[in-house]
Structures are given as structure tokens and as C-alpha cells.
mmCIF file of C-alpha atoms in Angstrom:
data_model
loop_
_atom_site.group_PDB
_atom_site.id
_atom_site.type_symbol
_atom_site.label_atom_id
_atom_site.label_comp_id
_atom_site.label_asym_id
_atom_site.label_seq_id
_atom_site.Cartn_x
_atom_site.Cartn_y
_atom_site.Cartn_z
ATOM 1 C CA GLN A 67 -24.420 -13.627 -10.086
ATOM 2 C CA ARG A 68 -21.161 -11.709 -9.560
ATOM 3 C CA MET A 69 -17.576 -13.390 -10.696
ATOM 4 C CA PRO A 70 -14.458 -12.911 -8.721
ATOM 5 C CA GLY A 71 -13.113 -9.838 -10.408
ATOM 6 C CA ASP A 72 -16.266 -8.125 -11.129
ATOM 7 C CA MET A 73 -16.093 -4.520 -11.404
ATOM 8 C CA ARG A 74 -19.876 -4.082 -10.995
ATOM 9 C CA GLY A 75 -20.363 -1.148 -8.439
ATOM 10 C CA THR A 76 -22.346 -2.069 -5.562
ATOM 11 C CA GLY A 77 -22.914 1.543 -3.561
ATOM 12 C CA PRO A 78 -23.667 5.294 -3.924
ATOM 13 C CA SER A 79 -20.601 7.177 -5.647
ATOM 14 C CA LYS A 80 -20.722 11.353 -4.656
ATOM 15 C CA ARG A 81 -21.345 11.399 -8.918
ATOM 16 C CA GLY A 82 -24.618 10.399 -7.600
ATOM 17 C CA GLY A 83 -26.635 6.785 -7.836
ATOM 18 C CA ALA A 84 -25.913 3.727 -7.997
ATOM 19 C CA HIS A 85 -23.306 2.953 -11.083
ATOM 20 C CA ARG A 86 -21.248 0.512 -13.375
ATOM 21 C CA VAL A 87 -17.513 1.360 -11.585
ATOM 22 C CA PRO A 88 -14.680 1.041 -13.568
ATOM 23 C CA LEU A 89 -11.173 -0.624 -12.490
ATOM 24 C CA ARG A 90 -9.837 2.491 -11.103
ATOM 25 C CA LEU A 91 -5.938 2.433 -10.416
ATOM 26 C CA CYS A 92 -3.363 4.815 -8.742
ATOM 27 C CA THR A 93 -1.703 6.646 -11.437
ATOM 28 C CA GLY A 94 1.729 6.568 -8.844
ATOM 29 C CA TRP A 95 2.830 4.818 -5.969
ATOM 30 C CA GLN A 96 3.119 6.248 -2.211
ATOM 31 C CA ARG A 97 5.693 6.590 0.739
ATOM 32 C CA MET A 98 4.633 5.206 4.249
ATOM 33 C CA PRO A 99 6.078 7.708 6.726
ATOM 34 C CA GLY A 100 10.130 7.347 7.071
ATOM 35 C CA ASP A 101 10.139 4.665 4.090
ATOM 36 C CA MET A 102 13.419 4.219 1.985
ATOM 37 C CA PRO A 103 14.361 6.233 -1.024
ATOM 38 C CA SER A 104 13.065 3.754 -4.002
ATOM 39 C CA VAL A 105 15.602 1.753 -5.683
ATOM 40 C CA LEU A 106 15.573 1.984 -9.067
ATOM 41 C CA VAL A 107 16.275 -1.396 -10.345
ATOM 42 C CA ALA A 108 14.417 -4.782 -11.644
ATOM 43 C CA PRO A 109 11.712 -5.454 -9.516
ATOM 44 C CA ARG A 110 12.396 -8.976 -7.205
ATOM 45 C CA SER A 111 9.777 -10.445 -5.401
ATOM 46 C CA VAL A 112 9.855 -12.637 -1.832
ATOM 47 C CA PRO A 113 8.169 -15.890 -2.745
ATOM 48 C CA VAL A 114 4.655 -15.860 -0.466
ATOM 49 C CA VAL A 115 1.524 -17.451 0.286
ATOM 50 C CA ALA A 116 -1.386 -15.006 1.309
ATOM 51 C CA SER A 117 -4.425 -16.237 3.405
ATOM 52 C CA PRO A 118 -8.081 -15.631 2.418
ATOM 53 C CA VAL A 119 -9.262 -12.813 4.384
ATOM 54 C CA ARG A 120 -9.558 -13.915 8.306
ATOM 55 C CA ARG A 121 -11.486 -12.915 11.168
ATOM 56 C CA SER A 122 -10.168 -11.700 14.526
ATOM 57 C CA GLN A 123 -13.886 -13.781 15.992
ATOM 58 C CA PRO A 124 -16.237 -15.980 14.181
ATOM 59 C CA THR A 125 -19.154 -13.566 14.804
ATOM 60 C CA GLY A 126 -19.820 -9.777 15.806
ATOM 61 C CA PRO A 127 -17.549 -7.305 15.201
ATOM 62 C CA CYS A 128 -13.561 -7.790 14.777
ATOM 63 C CA LYS A 129 -10.986 -7.071 12.879
ATOM 64 C CA LEU A 130 -10.618 -8.569 9.107
ATOM 65 C CA PHE A 131 -6.807 -9.351 8.262
ATOM 66 C CA VAL A 132 -4.849 -11.231 5.327
ATOM 67 C CA ASP A 133 -1.679 -13.204 6.319
ATOM 68 C CA LEU A 134 1.802 -13.266 4.624
ATOM 69 C CA VAL A 135 4.168 -16.011 5.053
ATOM 70 C CA LEU A 136 7.325 -17.397 2.896
ATOM 71 C CA GLU A 137 6.651 -19.732 1.009
ATOM 72 C CA ASP A 138 8.462 -23.594 2.190
ATOM 73 C CA GLY A 139 12.204 -23.564 1.621
ATOM 74 C CA THR A 140 12.598 -19.822 1.479
ATOM 75 C CA PRO A 141 14.765 -17.688 3.250
ATOM 76 C CA GLY A 142 14.255 -14.987 5.494
ATOM 77 C CA ALA A 143 13.846 -11.474 3.161
ATOM 78 C CA THR A 144 13.671 -8.164 3.699
ATOM 79 C CA ILE A 145 10.074 -6.523 2.136
ATOM 80 C CA ARG A 146 10.673 -3.165 1.490
ATOM 81 C CA VAL A 147 7.588 -2.837 -1.152
ATOM 82 C CA LEU A 148 4.295 -3.841 -1.077
ATOM 83 C CA ALA A 149 1.212 -3.652 -3.766
ATOM 84 C CA LEU A 150 -2.129 -4.887 -3.842
ATOM 85 C CA ARG A 151 -5.784 -3.958 -5.180
ATOM 86 C CA ASN A 152 -7.705 -2.950 -2.750
ATOM 87 C CA HIS A 153 -11.641 -3.740 -2.556
ATOM 88 C CA PHE A 154 -13.798 -1.320 -0.427
ATOM 89 C CA ALA A 155 -10.916 -0.748 2.282
ATOM 90 C CA HIS A 156 -10.990 2.220 3.859
ATOM 91 C CA SER A 157 -7.014 2.326 4.983
ATOM 92 C CA ILE A 158 -5.124 -0.532 6.202
ATOM 93 C CA THR A 159 -2.698 -0.861 9.227
ATOM 94 C CA VAL A 160 0.630 -3.587 8.633
ATOM 95 C CA ARG A 161 2.339 -5.675 11.187
ATOM 96 C CA VAL A 162 4.921 -8.490 11.707
ATOM 97 C CA ARG A 163 5.655 -11.238 13.743
ATOM 98 C CA ASP A 164 9.133 -12.822 14.248
ATOM 99 C CA ARG A 165 9.612 -16.765 14.541
ATOM 100 C CA PHE A 166 9.930 -16.277 18.224
ATOM 101 C CA GLY A 167 6.067 -14.824 17.861
ATOM 102 C CA ALA A 168 6.740 -11.673 18.748
ATOM 103 C CA TRP A 169 4.289 -8.832 16.787
ATOM 104 C CA SER A 170 5.585 -5.409 15.826
ATOM 105 C CA ASP A 171 4.254 -1.981 14.000
ATOM 106 C CA VAL A 172 5.190 -1.311 10.736
ATOM 107 C CA VAL A 173 2.664 1.317 9.762
ATOM 108 C CA ARG A 174 -0.743 2.358 11.000
ATOM 109 C CA ASP A 175 -4.142 3.498 9.832
ATOM 110 C CA THR A 176 -2.947 4.529 5.885
ATOM 111 C CA THR A 177 -5.980 5.492 4.102
ATOM 112 C CA LEU A 178 -6.700 4.017 0.639
ATOM 113 C CA MET A 179 -10.438 5.986 0.390
ATOM 114 C CA SER A 180 -11.208 9.560 0.298
ATOM 115 C CA ASP A 181 -14.172 8.833 1.941
ATOM 116 C CA PRO A 182 -15.294 5.253 3.070
ATOM 117 C CA HIS A 183 -18.787 5.894 2.065
ATOM 118 C CA TYR A 184 -18.409 6.306 -1.607
ATOM 119 C CA GLU A 185 -16.645 3.527 -3.454
ATOM 120 C CA ASP A 186 -15.173 6.148 -6.176
ATOM 121 C CA ASP A 187 -12.078 5.086 -5.529
ATOM 122 C CA ALA A 188 -12.630 2.215 -3.610
ATOM 123 C CA LYS A 189 -10.873 -0.514 -5.703
ATOM 124 C CA THR A 190 -7.441 1.345 -6.463
ATOM 125 C CA VAL A 191 -3.918 -0.577 -7.244
ATOM 126 C CA CYS A 192 -1.665 0.897 -4.537
ATOM 127 C CA VAL A 193 2.291 0.247 -4.016
ATOM 128 C CA PHE A 194 4.261 1.829 -0.923
ATOM 129 C CA LEU A 195 7.521 1.629 0.319
ATOM 130 C CA MET A 196 7.780 0.254 3.444
ATOM 131 C CA PRO A 197 9.410 2.480 6.333
ATOM 132 C CA GLY A 198 13.048 2.826 6.915
ATOM 133 C CA ASP A 199 15.451 -0.191 5.625
ATOM 134 C CA GLY A 200 12.156 -2.338 5.302
ATOM 135 C CA VAL A 201 10.415 -5.120 7.074
ATOM 136 C CA SER A 202 12.330 -8.489 8.162
ATOM 137 C CA LEU A 203 10.073 -11.415 7.174
ATOM 138 C CA GLU A 204 11.362 -14.510 9.025
ATOM 139 C CA PRO A 205 10.558 -18.628 7.953
ATOM 140 C CA GLN A 206 7.732 -18.963 10.708
ATOM 141 C CA GLY A 207 7.504 -14.988 10.482
ATOM 142 C CA ILE A 208 3.950 -13.616 8.951
ATOM 143 C CA PHE A 209 3.220 -10.326 7.894
ATOM 144 C CA ARG A 210 -0.219 -8.966 8.263
ATOM 145 C CA ILE A 211 -2.244 -6.739 6.860
ATOM 146 C CA TYR A 212 -5.587 -5.917 8.154
ATOM 147 C CA VAL A 213 -8.078 -4.069 6.534
ATOM 148 C CA SER A 214 -11.029 -2.035 7.946
ATOM 149 C CA ASN A 215 -13.850 0.475 6.790
ATOM 150 C CA PRO A 216 -16.407 2.343 9.623
ATOM 151 C CA SER A 217 -19.017 2.197 7.014
ATOM 152 C CA PRO A 218 -21.510 -0.227 7.306
ATOM 153 C CA ARG A 219 -22.395 -0.188 3.649
ATOM 154 C CA TRP A 220 -19.249 -2.661 2.162
ATOM 155 C CA GLY A 221 -20.147 -5.511 4.625
ATOM 156 C CA ASP A 222 -17.869 -8.781 3.982
ATOM 157 C CA ASP A 223 -16.696 -7.266 0.786
ATOM 158 C CA VAL A 224 -13.944 -5.002 2.567
ATOM 159 C CA ARG A 225 -10.617 -7.022 1.868
ATOM 160 C CA VAL A 226 -7.286 -6.268 -0.712
ATOM 161 C CA THR A 227 -6.676 -8.658 -3.266
ATOM 162 C CA HIS A 228 -3.831 -9.105 -5.457
ATOM 163 C CA VAL A 229 -0.940 -9.036 -2.868
ATOM 164 C CA ALA A 230 3.081 -9.026 -3.470
ATOM 165 C CA VAL A 231 5.647 -8.285 -2.006
ATOM 166 C CA TYR A 232 9.251 -7.344 -3.010
ATOM 167 C CA GLU A 233 12.472 -6.813 -1.248
ATOM 168 C CA HIS A 234 13.226 -4.083 -4.362
ATOM 169 C CA GLY A 235 11.979 -2.298 -7.313
ATOM 170 C CA ASN A 236 11.197 0.956 -9.030
ATOM 171 C CA PRO A 237 7.849 1.159 -7.503
ATOM 172 C CA ASP A 238 6.892 2.335 -11.120
ATOM 173 C CA THR A 239 7.404 -1.038 -12.905
ATOM 174 C CA ILE A 240 6.092 -2.743 -9.573
ATOM 175 C CA LEU A 241 2.366 -0.447 -10.146
ATOM 176 C CA ALA A 242 2.630 -1.460 -14.164
ATOM 177 C CA ASP A 243 3.245 -4.902 -13.406
ATOM 178 C CA THR A 244 0.086 -4.829 -10.607
ATOM 179 C CA LYS A 245 -1.923 -3.184 -13.151
ATOM 180 C CA LYS A 246 -1.278 -6.034 -15.680
ATOM 181 C CA ARG A 247 -1.954 -8.873 -12.818
ATOM 182 C CA VAL A 248 -5.194 -7.151 -12.225
ATOM 183 C CA GLN A 249 -6.372 -6.770 -15.632
ATOM 184 C CA GLN A 250 -5.827 -10.900 -16.623
ATOM 185 C CA SER A 251 -7.514 -11.654 -13.240
ATOM 186 C CA ILE A 252 -10.824 -10.061 -14.765
ATOM 187 C CA ARG A 253 -10.517 -11.134 -18.523
ATOM 188 C CA GLU A 254 -9.996 -14.543 -16.643
ATOM 189 C CA ALA A 255 -13.062 -14.101 -14.796
ATOM 190 C CA ARG A 256 -14.988 -12.791 -17.544
ATOM 191 C CA GLY A 257 -14.039 -15.577 -20.387
ATOM 192 C CA GLY A 258 -11.272 -13.955 -21.885
ATOM 193 C CA GLU A 259 -13.355 -10.297 -22.425
ATOM 194 C CA ASN A 260 -10.982 -7.615 -24.094
ATOM 195 C CA LEU A 261 -10.580 -4.768 -21.968
ATOM 196 C CA THR A 262 -9.130 -2.489 -24.448
ATOM 197 C CA ASN A 263 -11.754 -0.059 -23.626
ATOM 198 C CA THR A 264 -11.723 -0.032 -19.384
ATOM 199 C CA SER A 265 -10.710 2.933 -17.972
ATOM 200 C CA LEU A 266 -7.601 2.437 -16.230
ATOM 201 C CA ARG A 267 -6.560 5.389 -13.817
#
């Protein structure tokens, strides 16, 4: 039985055959179109609550997404950095809803996997800078991440995990912090197993 955070591969690799996939980590961060320059200051996270993966309809083909909302009592914030661990999402689209219910696009169809049918880079950790001056998230607003993969191979495995958003921060520091969170969750799922020999790329 697979446990949360288990890194075992479930499909083919371009190297051939089913295999055990090590935890793959991005060695750098990605810019979204029109993003702001990095801010070389200590990361300041935005306190949010992330939903589980949701479906736009109960059955059949549909959109999958994760919603982030501000924790109770948190004033509005400007999100400038998004960090996450991918899990078989070929691409993500980010939209935001204001307190009046109006939706707007932040970025569309940003690719996370080089090939949707192969799992070689399906579990990378990614850090993104938001476009322009960032994205305003208001109380009663929603920061939504749509995940998609055109390959039927992965089914319900398509999602993102360890999602965090920041008002500012050095992307390299945020990347390193996200790696640590991923390692810790895998260690806890494995009952404290030492991950020293795990390949972190």
C-alpha cells in the first residue's frame, strides 16, 4: 500500500520500464511571463488554508483544482511567490477571485512536465514569481490553481502538494525551504526513515 509522500513510480520512464523514481527537485526557480524581479529578503509567507484537490463536476471529464483562502482574521495580502511540489500535473493555470466574486487570470497553462506521458520530472518542486507587482488576495477571495494532464495514465494522481504563497522572499531560499518541507513529510510518512541517500535534484 502506498503511503502519503511515497516516491515509488507508477508508470513508465523514457529510460524504459516501470521503475522507482527518486524525489526530483528543481535546481532553480521559474519566472512566469511579466514577473517582478526577485526580492532578496527573508521570505514572508501568507497564512492560507489549502483545499484538497477538487473537481468541477462529480463525474466524467472535468477540471481539477486546489483553492487557497486566507486564514480567518488575516487581512488582504499581495502574493508575489508561489511554491509547490508537483505530482503528475503537466501544467497549471492560476486564477484569483476577488471578494465580489469576479475571476481574473494570473497565468495560463504553465508547463511543469516536459512530457505528460512520462514521469521522469513529474514530482519536481517548483517556485514561481507572480506576474507584475503580484496578485492581490482579499478576505473572502480565492487563489485557485488548476492542474491538468492530457495523458490518461495518471488518473486521480494529478495534483500539487506542499503549496505555499509568499508576499516576498528570495526564490532560492523559498525553494530550499520547500525542499525541506517535502523531505520532512516523506520522512514522517516512512516512519522517520533517513533520506540521506535519496537523490535530490
